[in-house]
Amino acid sequence: MPNVDLGQYQVLLVDDEPFIRQLTGMLLKQLGCPNILESGNGAEALAQLDRPGAHVDLILSDLNMPDMDGVEFVRHLAARKGCPPLAFLSGAESGLLRAAEALGRAYFLEVLGALAKPVNKEALVAVLGRMAEERVPRAQRRGVEITETDLGRGIEARELVFHYQPKIEIASGRVSGAEALVRWQHPQHGLLFPDRFIAMAESGPLIGPLTEALVEIGLAQVQEWQGAGLHPHLGINLSPSMLSDVTLPDRFAASAARYGVPAESIVFEITETGVAREELVYLEIVTRLRMKGFHLSVDDFGTGQSSLQRLEALPFGELKIDRQFVHGAAKNPAKAAILEASIGLARTLGQKSVAEGVELKEDWELLRRLGCDVAQGYFVAKPMPAAAFPDWVAEWSARNASAV
Ligand code: G
Ligand code: G
Ligand code: MN
């Protein structure tokens, strides 16, 4: 169990069967999570959420309920501001649970998973764990209103930092790179995660300055590492909305030259949704990024709508398989099949396969058997501040050397 203090979380349980609410509530209490609200259907749950002063950190909701079922409930939740993360409970077939998950995600809700009823402890722990990561407890950041002006100020004041998560070559155990994940060290609100500000930036005028600032932070970091004899590739995320400015490749190349960092050290991770975009401008930008020597990676592969034909046509050298196909694959034949097919596809296209979200040893072993090239996830390490990275690499390398 990750280090979360569940005692301060408030959970809303939505199910029409009192027995299921009782059983699930009992398990939650056993896991150290005593603050539970209950509702018998979606309408009641919405009323609970609307009560003045009410706060909920996690919603566990049934799908099949009288009056307002789980699907309608999701639609209402999506229309609200600041909806807490949710997970579904259902006796329904697993295909239906997956469809409900997909629907929630399509509405941009944070869907943590689906639990078959009766809920077992292991599955519940997994959902609670997903809520945790190393995030600031939601209780501490509730009610924080982030504005564009504030973000603009934060960028200027250099309050954005990267945390770095190692990427490991599975066959050799070597550290092949790191992914840069942005955090905002906010003077009043503490450490803020990208879900709080990236989307806002993407839809407004800050997208340009933000992209520029992040690439500079990454380049400065690589320069520092190279000075210290470290040569990991650095993965930098680019949102599709950042790829509409044709001068980007030239500007990135000029920045890299200024820092004395070879373009080959940078891997731009671009989500598959972006890869699928038809615009010529997009095509031009990714092609020219590659021409300048930067590497390109298809992020979250398997969740977007890119066609296989386009994947073949674009100059991507790396396929990052989305964690939903990685986590638990060793025990889930459907996931394992998708994983195997994705790794095979990458190999056929001459691309490197990277599995993200590797949390379990058994999934790591499966990836090794399937011939996946690189793994990233909590099983190896969580994202860490820049200052911790060199020591971590030294420790990992020493442990790895003594293991072979
Ligand atoms: O750890 P995590 O919460 O950092 O990241 C959540 C998501 O936010 C990632 O999947 C990634 O898509 C996005 N993200 C993280 N860092 C960056 C960044 O520097 N730039 C962009 N555009 N997206 C990022
Ligand atoms: O979409 P993007 O690939 O850029 O995703 C990176 C996100 O995944 C970050 O939010 C990061 O913190 C998170 N992450 C990294 N490793 C794991 C893991 O093992 N499990 C889970 N649940 N999330 C992870
Ligand atoms: Mn990424």
Short mmCIF file of C-alpha atoms and ligand atoms in Angstrom, two decimals:
data_model
loop_
_atom_site.label_atom_id
_atom_site.label_comp_id
_atom_site.label_asym_id
_atom_site.label_seq_id
_atom_site.Cartn_x
_atom_site.Cartn_y
_atom_site.Cartn_z
CA MET A 1 0.00 0.00 0.00
CA PRO A 2 1.41 3.39 -0.91
CA ASN A 3 2.04 5.89 1.82
CA VAL A 4 -1.31 7.65 1.91
CA ASP A 5 -3.12 8.68 4.98
CA LEU A 6 -6.51 7.30 4.06
CA GLY A 7 -7.89 8.56 7.34
CA GLN A 8 -8.37 11.99 5.85
CA TYR A 9 -10.13 10.88 2.68
CA GLN A 10 -13.89 11.08 2.33
CA VAL A 11 -15.43 8.36 0.15
CA LEU A 12 -18.91 8.47 -1.38
CA LEU A 13 -20.38 5.00 -1.92
CA VAL A 14 -23.23 4.87 -4.42
CA ASP A 15 -25.12 1.59 -4.69
CA ASP A 16 -28.77 0.63 -4.44
CA GLU A 17 -28.02 -2.55 -2.48
CA PRO A 18 -27.50 -1.78 1.25
CA PHE A 19 -25.61 -5.06 1.60
CA ILE A 20 -23.00 -4.00 -0.96
CA ARG A 21 -22.63 -0.59 0.68
CA GLN A 22 -22.16 -2.27 4.03
CA LEU A 23 -19.61 -4.77 2.75
CA THR A 24 -17.61 -2.21 0.80
CA GLY A 25 -17.76 0.24 3.70
CA MET A 26 -16.44 -2.43 6.02
CA LEU A 27 -13.48 -3.11 3.73
CA LEU A 28 -12.74 0.61 3.46
CA LYS A 29 -12.71 0.89 7.25
CA GLN A 30 -10.38 -2.09 7.53
CA LEU A 31 -8.05 -0.29 5.15
CA GLY A 32 -8.04 2.75 7.42
CA CYS A 33 -10.58 4.85 5.60
CA PRO A 34 -13.43 5.56 8.03
CA ASN A 35 -15.05 8.62 6.42
CA ILE A 36 -17.79 7.24 4.23
CA LEU A 37 -20.94 8.77 2.79
CA GLU A 38 -23.62 6.55 1.24
CA SER A 39 -26.23 7.05 -1.45
CA GLY A 40 -28.74 4.65 -2.98
CA ASN A 41 -28.64 6.11 -6.48
CA GLY A 42 -27.13 8.82 -8.65
CA ALA A 43 -29.65 11.52 -7.80
CA GLU A 44 -29.09 11.03 -4.07
CA ALA A 45 -25.34 11.12 -4.63
CA LEU A 46 -25.56 14.41 -6.52
CA ALA A 47 -27.63 15.85 -3.67
CA GLN A 48 -24.92 14.75 -1.21
CA LEU A 49 -22.23 16.40 -3.32
CA ASP A 50 -24.31 19.60 -3.47
CA ARG A 51 -24.71 19.93 0.27
CA PRO A 52 -22.98 23.10 1.49
CA GLY A 53 -19.52 22.35 2.82
CA ALA A 54 -19.61 18.79 1.48
CA HIS A 55 -16.40 17.40 0.11
CA VAL A 56 -15.67 14.02 -1.40
CA ASP A 57 -12.25 12.68 -2.42
CA LEU A 58 -13.37 9.52 -4.15
CA ILE A 59 -16.65 8.21 -5.56
CA LEU A 60 -17.32 4.47 -5.80
CA SER A 61 -20.42 4.02 -7.91
CA ASP A 62 -22.55 1.11 -9.03
CA LEU A 63 -23.69 1.03 -12.68
CA ASN A 64 -27.12 -0.57 -12.44
CA MET A 65 -29.32 1.48 -10.13
CA PRO A 66 -32.95 2.53 -10.18
CA ASP A 67 -33.95 6.15 -10.87
CA MET A 68 -30.57 7.38 -12.03
CA ASP A 69 -28.13 4.73 -13.19
CA GLY A 70 -24.35 4.99 -13.16
CA VAL A 71 -24.08 6.10 -16.77
CA GLU A 72 -26.48 9.00 -16.29
CA PHE A 73 -24.72 9.82 -13.02
CA VAL A 74 -21.42 10.10 -14.91
CA ARG A 75 -22.98 12.54 -17.36
CA HIS A 76 -24.17 14.74 -14.48
CA LEU A 77 -20.79 14.52 -12.75
CA ALA A 78 -19.04 15.59 -15.93
CA ALA A 79 -21.11 18.76 -16.03
CA ARG A 80 -19.85 19.82 -12.61
CA LYS A 81 -16.65 21.61 -11.75
CA GLY A 82 -13.95 19.80 -9.84
CA CYS A 83 -15.41 16.31 -9.82
CA PRO A 84 -13.51 13.92 -7.54
CA PRO A 85 -11.95 10.79 -9.04
CA LEU A 86 -14.26 7.81 -9.33
CA ALA A 87 -14.28 4.06 -9.71
CA PHE A 88 -17.15 1.83 -10.76
CA LEU A 89 -18.60 -1.10 -8.88
CA SER A 90 -20.58 -3.61 -10.77
CA GLY A 91 -21.82 -7.12 -11.00
CA ALA A 92 -22.14 -6.44 -14.71
CA GLU A 93 -19.98 -8.22 -17.24
CA SER A 94 -16.46 -6.87 -17.58
CA GLY A 95 -17.08 -5.51 -21.10
CA LEU A 96 -19.76 -3.23 -19.70
CA LEU A 97 -17.51 -2.07 -16.87
CA ARG A 98 -14.82 -1.19 -19.39
CA ALA A 99 -17.33 0.74 -21.50
CA ALA A 100 -18.37 2.75 -18.44
CA GLU A 101 -14.72 3.50 -17.68
CA ALA A 102 -14.18 4.67 -21.25
CA LEU A 103 -17.28 6.86 -21.06
CA GLY A 104 -16.06 8.51 -17.86
CA ARG A 105 -12.66 9.19 -19.41
CA ALA A 106 -14.29 10.58 -22.55
CA TYR A 107 -15.96 13.10 -20.25
CA PHE A 108 -12.51 13.94 -18.82
CA LEU A 109 -13.34 12.48 -15.42
CA GLU A 110 -10.55 10.84 -13.47
CA VAL A 111 -11.64 7.19 -13.61
CA LEU A 112 -9.48 5.06 -11.36
CA GLY A 113 -10.85 1.70 -12.37
CA ALA A 114 -13.71 -0.74 -12.20
CA LEU A 115 -14.34 -3.17 -9.37
CA ALA A 116 -16.31 -6.36 -9.79
CA LYS A 117 -18.86 -6.99 -7.03
CA PRO A 118 -18.58 -8.20 -4.40
CA VAL A 119 -15.55 -5.98 -4.01
CA ASN A 120 -12.42 -7.67 -2.74
CA LYS A 121 -9.74 -6.05 -0.67
CA GLU A 122 -6.95 -6.39 -3.22
CA ALA A 123 -8.92 -4.59 -5.93
CA LEU A 124 -9.91 -1.85 -3.52
CA VAL A 125 -6.30 -1.35 -2.42
CA ALA A 126 -5.32 -0.98 -6.07
CA VAL A 127 -7.90 1.75 -6.62
CA LEU A 128 -6.94 3.62 -3.46
CA GLY A 129 -3.29 3.30 -4.40
CA ARG A 130 -3.92 4.84 -7.81
CA MET A 131 -5.42 7.82 -6.02
CA ALA A 132 -2.31 8.35 -4.03
CA GLU A 133 0.91 8.45 -6.00
CA GLU A 134 3.02 11.01 -4.22
CA ARG A 135 0.32 13.60 -4.61
CA VAL A 136 -0.40 16.26 -2.05
CA PRO A 137 -3.45 15.00 -0.16
CA ARG A 138 -6.48 16.43 -1.88
CA ALA A 139 -7.67 17.75 1.45
CA GLN A 140 -4.79 20.22 1.36
CA ARG A 141 -5.44 21.52 -2.12
CA ARG A 142 -9.21 21.62 -2.08
CA GLY A 143 -10.73 24.89 -3.15
CA VAL A 144 -7.52 26.11 -4.75
CA GLU A 145 -8.56 28.19 -7.73
CA ILE A 146 -5.86 28.42 -10.38
CA THR A 147 -6.02 31.32 -12.81
CA GLU A 148 -4.28 32.02 -16.10
CA THR A 149 -2.75 35.18 -14.65
CA ASP A 150 -1.26 33.20 -11.79
CA LEU A 151 0.14 30.56 -14.13
CA GLY A 152 1.67 33.28 -16.32
CA ARG A 153 3.29 34.71 -13.21
CA GLY A 154 4.48 31.27 -12.11
CA ILE A 155 6.14 30.62 -15.49
CA GLU A 156 7.89 34.01 -15.33
CA ALA A 157 8.98 33.41 -11.76
CA ARG A 158 10.41 30.00 -12.73
CA GLU A 159 8.17 28.14 -10.32
CA LEU A 160 7.71 25.23 -12.73
CA VAL A 161 10.01 22.30 -12.14
CA PHE A 162 10.37 18.84 -13.61
CA HIS A 163 10.33 15.63 -11.69
CA TYR A 164 12.12 12.80 -13.44
CA GLN A 165 11.04 9.18 -13.76
CA PRO A 166 13.65 6.63 -14.91
CA LYS A 167 13.20 4.51 -18.04
CA ILE A 168 14.99 1.16 -17.83
CA GLU A 169 16.22 -1.11 -20.63
CA ILE A 170 14.63 -4.39 -19.57
CA ALA A 171 17.18 -6.81 -21.05
CA SER A 172 20.25 -5.13 -19.53
CA GLY A 173 18.77 -3.30 -16.55
CA ARG A 174 20.55 -0.16 -17.76
CA VAL A 175 19.01 3.28 -17.17
CA SER A 176 18.25 4.40 -20.71
CA GLY A 177 16.53 7.66 -19.94
CA ALA A 178 14.05 9.60 -17.90
CA GLU A 179 10.69 11.19 -18.53
CA ALA A 180 10.29 14.80 -17.42
CA LEU A 181 6.99 15.41 -15.62
CA VAL A 182 6.11 18.97 -14.81
CA ARG A 183 5.13 20.18 -11.32
CA TRP A 184 4.40 23.70 -10.18
CA GLN A 185 6.03 24.72 -6.93
CA HIS A 186 3.38 27.23 -6.01
CA PRO A 187 4.27 29.75 -3.27
CA GLN A 188 0.84 29.49 -1.61
CA HIS A 189 -0.61 26.14 -2.70
CA GLY A 190 2.44 23.89 -2.54
CA LEU A 191 3.32 21.37 -5.21
CA LEU A 192 0.68 21.29 -7.95
CA PHE A 193 0.40 18.47 -10.50
CA PRO A 194 -0.11 18.93 -14.23
CA ASP A 195 -3.79 17.99 -14.07
CA ARG A 196 -4.30 21.34 -12.32
CA PHE A 197 -2.84 23.62 -14.97
CA ILE A 198 -1.78 21.96 -18.24
CA ALA A 199 -5.26 21.80 -19.75
CA MET A 200 -5.85 25.47 -18.90
CA ALA A 201 -2.60 26.46 -20.57
CA GLU A 202 -3.39 24.36 -23.62
CA SER A 203 -6.62 26.14 -24.31
CA GLY A 204 -5.19 29.65 -23.96
CA PRO A 205 -2.36 32.00 -24.82
CA LEU A 206 0.06 30.50 -22.28
CA ILE A 207 0.67 27.39 -24.32
CA GLY A 208 3.59 28.98 -26.19
CA PRO A 209 5.45 30.42 -23.18
CA LEU A 210 4.81 27.21 -21.21
CA THR A 211 6.22 24.94 -23.91
CA GLU A 212 9.23 27.19 -24.32
CA ALA A 213 9.89 27.31 -20.58
CA LEU A 214 9.59 23.52 -20.16
CA VAL A 215 11.94 22.72 -23.03
CA GLU A 216 14.47 25.14 -21.58
CA ILE A 217 14.21 23.49 -18.14
CA GLY A 218 14.76 20.07 -19.73
CA LEU A 219 17.74 21.24 -21.79
CA ALA A 220 19.36 22.91 -18.78
CA GLN A 221 18.95 19.65 -16.86
CA VAL A 222 20.47 17.51 -19.59
CA GLN A 223 23.38 19.94 -19.81
CA GLU A 224 23.95 19.60 -16.07
CA TRP A 225 23.72 15.79 -16.18
CA GLN A 226 26.10 15.58 -19.11
CA GLY A 227 28.55 17.75 -17.20
CA ALA A 228 28.35 15.19 -14.39
CA GLY A 229 28.91 12.28 -16.78
CA LEU A 230 25.27 11.17 -16.95
CA HIS A 231 23.77 10.57 -20.38
CA PRO A 232 20.14 9.56 -20.09
CA HIS A 233 17.76 10.39 -22.92
CA LEU A 234 15.24 12.91 -21.70
CA GLY A 235 11.57 12.43 -22.58
CA ILE A 236 9.67 15.72 -22.76
CA ASN A 237 5.88 15.68 -23.21
CA LEU A 238 4.42 17.84 -25.95
CA SER A 239 0.66 18.34 -26.06
CA PRO A 240 -0.87 18.11 -29.51
CA SER A 241 -2.01 21.72 -29.10
CA MET A 242 1.64 22.76 -28.89
CA LEU A 243 2.19 21.45 -32.39
CA SER A 244 0.61 24.20 -34.42
CA ASP A 245 3.57 26.56 -34.66
CA VAL A 246 5.79 25.71 -37.62
CA THR A 247 8.75 27.64 -36.18
CA LEU A 248 8.92 25.22 -33.23
CA PRO A 249 11.55 22.81 -34.65
CA ASP A 250 13.92 25.65 -35.48
CA ARG A 251 13.48 27.25 -32.10
CA PHE A 252 13.99 23.96 -30.23
CA ALA A 253 17.10 23.21 -32.30
CA ALA A 254 18.48 26.67 -31.55
CA SER A 255 17.81 26.21 -27.81
CA ALA A 256 19.49 22.81 -27.81
CA ALA A 257 22.54 24.27 -29.54
CA ARG A 258 22.65 27.10 -27.01
CA TYR A 259 22.79 24.56 -24.17
CA GLY A 260 25.30 22.41 -26.04
CA VAL A 261 22.87 19.50 -25.86
CA PRO A 262 22.69 17.17 -28.88
CA ALA A 263 19.14 16.95 -30.25
CA GLU A 264 19.50 13.16 -30.09
CA SER A 265 19.37 13.35 -26.27
CA ILE A 266 15.75 14.56 -26.37
CA VAL A 267 12.71 12.39 -27.01
CA PHE A 268 9.51 14.32 -27.55
CA GLU A 269 6.56 12.29 -26.26
CA ILE A 270 3.44 13.12 -28.21
CA THR A 271 0.06 11.56 -27.43
CA GLU A 272 -1.48 9.31 -29.98
CA THR A 273 -4.46 11.62 -30.34
CA GLY A 274 -1.98 14.12 -31.69
CA VAL A 275 -0.38 11.55 -33.92
CA ALA A 276 -3.74 10.95 -35.54
CA ARG A 277 -4.27 14.57 -36.48
CA GLU A 278 -4.45 15.08 -40.17
CA GLU A 279 -3.25 18.65 -40.40
CA LEU A 280 -0.36 19.26 -42.72
CA VAL A 281 1.09 21.64 -40.20
CA TYR A 282 1.34 18.85 -37.68
CA LEU A 283 2.96 16.59 -40.21
CA GLU A 284 5.45 19.29 -41.09
CA ILE A 285 6.34 19.96 -37.46
CA VAL A 286 6.95 16.36 -36.44
CA THR A 287 8.93 15.65 -39.60
CA ARG A 288 11.11 18.70 -39.07
CA LEU A 289 11.62 17.90 -35.37
CA ARG A 290 12.96 14.54 -36.47
CA MET A 291 15.10 16.13 -39.19
CA LYS A 292 16.69 18.32 -36.55
CA GLY A 293 17.74 15.13 -34.77
CA PHE A 294 15.15 14.96 -31.97
CA HIS A 295 13.60 11.57 -31.29
CA LEU A 296 9.83 11.18 -31.27
CA SER A 297 7.70 8.88 -29.16
CA VAL A 298 4.03 7.94 -29.46
CA ASP A 299 2.71 8.49 -25.92
CA ASP A 300 -0.22 6.56 -24.40
CA PHE A 301 -0.34 4.15 -27.34
CA GLY A 302 -3.60 2.25 -27.50
CA THR A 303 -5.84 4.99 -26.15
CA GLY A 304 -6.02 7.32 -29.14
CA GLN A 305 -7.27 6.81 -32.61
CA SER A 306 -4.15 6.79 -34.71
CA SER A 307 -4.32 4.42 -37.63
CA LEU A 308 -1.60 1.85 -38.06
CA GLN A 309 -0.96 3.27 -41.50
CA ARG A 310 -0.15 6.70 -40.07
CA LEU A 311 2.09 5.22 -37.41
CA GLU A 312 4.11 3.65 -40.17
CA ALA A 313 4.26 6.88 -42.18
CA LEU A 314 5.38 9.20 -39.37
CA PRO A 315 8.96 9.40 -38.11
CA PHE A 316 8.33 8.02 -34.62
CA GLY A 317 11.05 5.86 -33.13
CA GLU A 318 9.34 4.81 -29.92
CA LEU A 319 5.96 3.43 -28.96
CA LYS A 320 4.89 4.02 -25.35
CA ILE A 321 2.23 1.49 -24.47
CA ASP A 322 -0.42 2.99 -22.23
CA ARG A 323 -0.40 1.79 -18.64
CA GLN A 324 -3.95 0.48 -18.85
CA PHE A 325 -2.58 -2.42 -20.94
CA VAL A 326 0.48 -2.86 -18.74
CA HIS A 327 -0.74 -2.78 -15.18
CA GLY A 328 -2.06 -6.21 -14.23
CA ALA A 329 -1.29 -7.75 -17.64
CA ALA A 330 0.37 -10.78 -16.06
CA LYS A 331 -3.00 -11.77 -14.62
CA ASN A 332 -5.22 -10.53 -17.45
CA PRO A 333 -5.09 -12.42 -20.77
CA ALA A 334 -6.83 -9.63 -22.72
CA LYS A 335 -4.29 -7.03 -21.57
CA ALA A 336 -1.42 -9.44 -22.19
CA ALA A 337 -2.64 -10.00 -25.76
CA ILE A 338 -2.81 -6.25 -26.46
CA LEU A 339 0.63 -5.84 -24.90
CA GLU A 340 2.12 -8.59 -27.02
CA ALA A 341 0.56 -7.19 -30.19
CA SER A 342 1.82 -3.67 -29.42
CA ILE A 343 5.35 -4.88 -28.74
CA GLY A 344 5.25 -6.88 -31.98
CA LEU A 345 3.98 -3.85 -33.88
CA ALA A 346 6.80 -1.68 -32.54
CA ARG A 347 9.34 -4.32 -33.49
CA THR A 348 7.92 -4.67 -37.00
CA LEU A 349 8.02 -0.91 -37.51
CA GLY A 350 11.57 -0.74 -36.19
CA GLN A 351 10.46 1.22 -33.14
CA LYS A 352 11.47 0.84 -29.53
CA SER A 353 8.68 -0.48 -27.30
CA VAL A 354 8.27 1.21 -23.93
CA ALA A 355 5.81 0.01 -21.29
CA GLU A 356 4.58 2.71 -18.92
CA GLY A 357 2.94 2.20 -15.54
CA VAL A 358 4.88 -0.96 -14.59
CA GLU A 359 4.00 -1.40 -10.93
CA LEU A 360 4.29 -5.13 -10.36
CA LYS A 361 7.17 -7.58 -10.57
CA GLU A 362 4.98 -10.08 -12.40
CA ASP A 363 4.19 -7.49 -15.10
CA TRP A 364 7.90 -6.68 -15.43
CA GLU A 365 8.64 -10.40 -15.90
CA LEU A 366 5.92 -10.66 -18.53
CA LEU A 367 7.37 -7.67 -20.41
CA ARG A 368 10.77 -9.29 -20.38
CA ARG A 369 9.33 -12.52 -21.78
CA LEU A 370 7.48 -10.61 -24.48
CA GLY A 371 10.68 -8.80 -25.48
CA CYS A 372 9.60 -5.29 -24.55
CA ASP A 373 12.58 -2.94 -24.78
CA VAL A 374 12.05 -0.40 -22.00
CA ALA A 375 9.97 -0.16 -18.82
CA GLN A 376 8.92 2.79 -16.72
CA GLY A 377 6.77 2.78 -13.61
CA TYR A 378 6.53 2.67 -9.85
CA PHE A 379 8.08 -0.83 -9.85
CA VAL A 380 11.32 0.89 -10.82
CA ALA A 381 10.82 4.33 -9.28
CA LYS A 382 8.33 7.13 -8.89
CA PRO A 383 9.04 10.49 -10.49
CA MET A 384 11.66 12.27 -8.36
CA PRO A 385 13.08 15.78 -8.02
CA ALA A 386 16.14 16.54 -10.16
CA ALA A 387 18.43 16.61 -7.13
CA ALA A 388 17.60 12.99 -6.28
CA PHE A 389 18.20 11.58 -9.76
CA PRO A 390 22.02 11.15 -9.90
CA ASP A 391 22.11 9.29 -6.56
CA TRP A 392 19.22 7.13 -7.64
CA VAL A 393 21.01 6.19 -10.87
CA ALA A 394 24.19 5.34 -8.97
CA GLU A 395 22.29 3.16 -6.52
CA TRP A 396 20.28 1.42 -9.22
CA SER A 397 23.37 0.75 -11.31
CA ALA A 398 25.24 -0.68 -8.33
CA ARG A 399 22.33 -2.95 -7.44
CA ASN A 400 21.92 -3.97 -11.05
CA ALA A 401 25.62 -4.75 -11.46
CA SER A 402 25.62 -6.96 -8.38
CA ALA A 403 22.52 -8.78 -9.63
CA VAL A 404 24.24 -9.98 -12.85
O1 G B 1 2.77 12.58 -13.07
P1 G B 1 1.82 13.04 -13.88
O2 G B 1 0.73 13.60 -12.98
O3 G B 1 2.92 14.07 -14.01
O4 G B 1 1.46 13.56 -15.30
C1 G B 1 0.14 13.52 -15.73
C2 G B 1 0.07 13.83 -17.20
O5 G B 1 0.37 15.20 -17.41
C3 G B 1 1.05 13.03 -18.04
O6 G B 1 0.45 11.89 -18.53
C4 G B 1 1.38 13.98 -19.16
O7 G B 1 0.55 13.70 -20.27
C5 G B 1 1.05 15.35 -18.61
N1 G B 1 2.30 16.07 -18.40
C6 G B 1 3.20 15.90 -17.42
N2 G B 1 4.25 16.71 -17.60
C7 G B 1 4.00 17.40 -18.74
C8 G B 1 4.72 18.39 -19.46
O8 G B 1 5.82 18.79 -19.11
N3 G B 1 4.12 18.87 -20.58
C9 G B 1 2.92 18.45 -21.03
N4 G B 1 2.42 18.98 -22.12
N5 G B 1 2.23 17.51 -20.38
C10 G B 1 2.76 16.99 -19.25
O1 G B 2 0.77 10.11 -20.08
P1 G B 2 2.11 10.27 -19.54
O2 G B 2 2.78 9.01 -20.17
O3 G B 2 3.07 11.24 -19.89
O4 G B 2 2.13 9.57 -18.18
C1 G B 2 2.99 9.72 -17.15
C2 G B 2 2.09 9.66 -15.94
O5 G B 2 2.06 8.35 -15.39
C3 G B 2 2.54 10.55 -14.83
O6 G B 2 1.38 11.03 -14.24
C4 G B 2 3.26 9.61 -13.89
O7 G B 2 3.31 10.12 -12.59
C5 G B 2 2.37 8.39 -14.00
N1 G B 2 3.00 7.12 -13.66
C6 G B 2 4.29 6.77 -13.84
N2 G B 2 4.52 5.50 -13.43
C7 G B 2 3.34 5.03 -12.97
C8 G B 2 2.93 3.79 -12.41
O8 G B 2 3.68 2.83 -12.26
N3 G B 2 1.64 3.70 -12.06
C9 G B 2 0.76 4.71 -12.22
N4 G B 2 -0.49 4.52 -11.83
N5 G B 2 1.09 5.89 -12.75
C10 G B 2 2.38 6.06 -13.12
MN MN B 3 4.57 10.82 -21.37
#
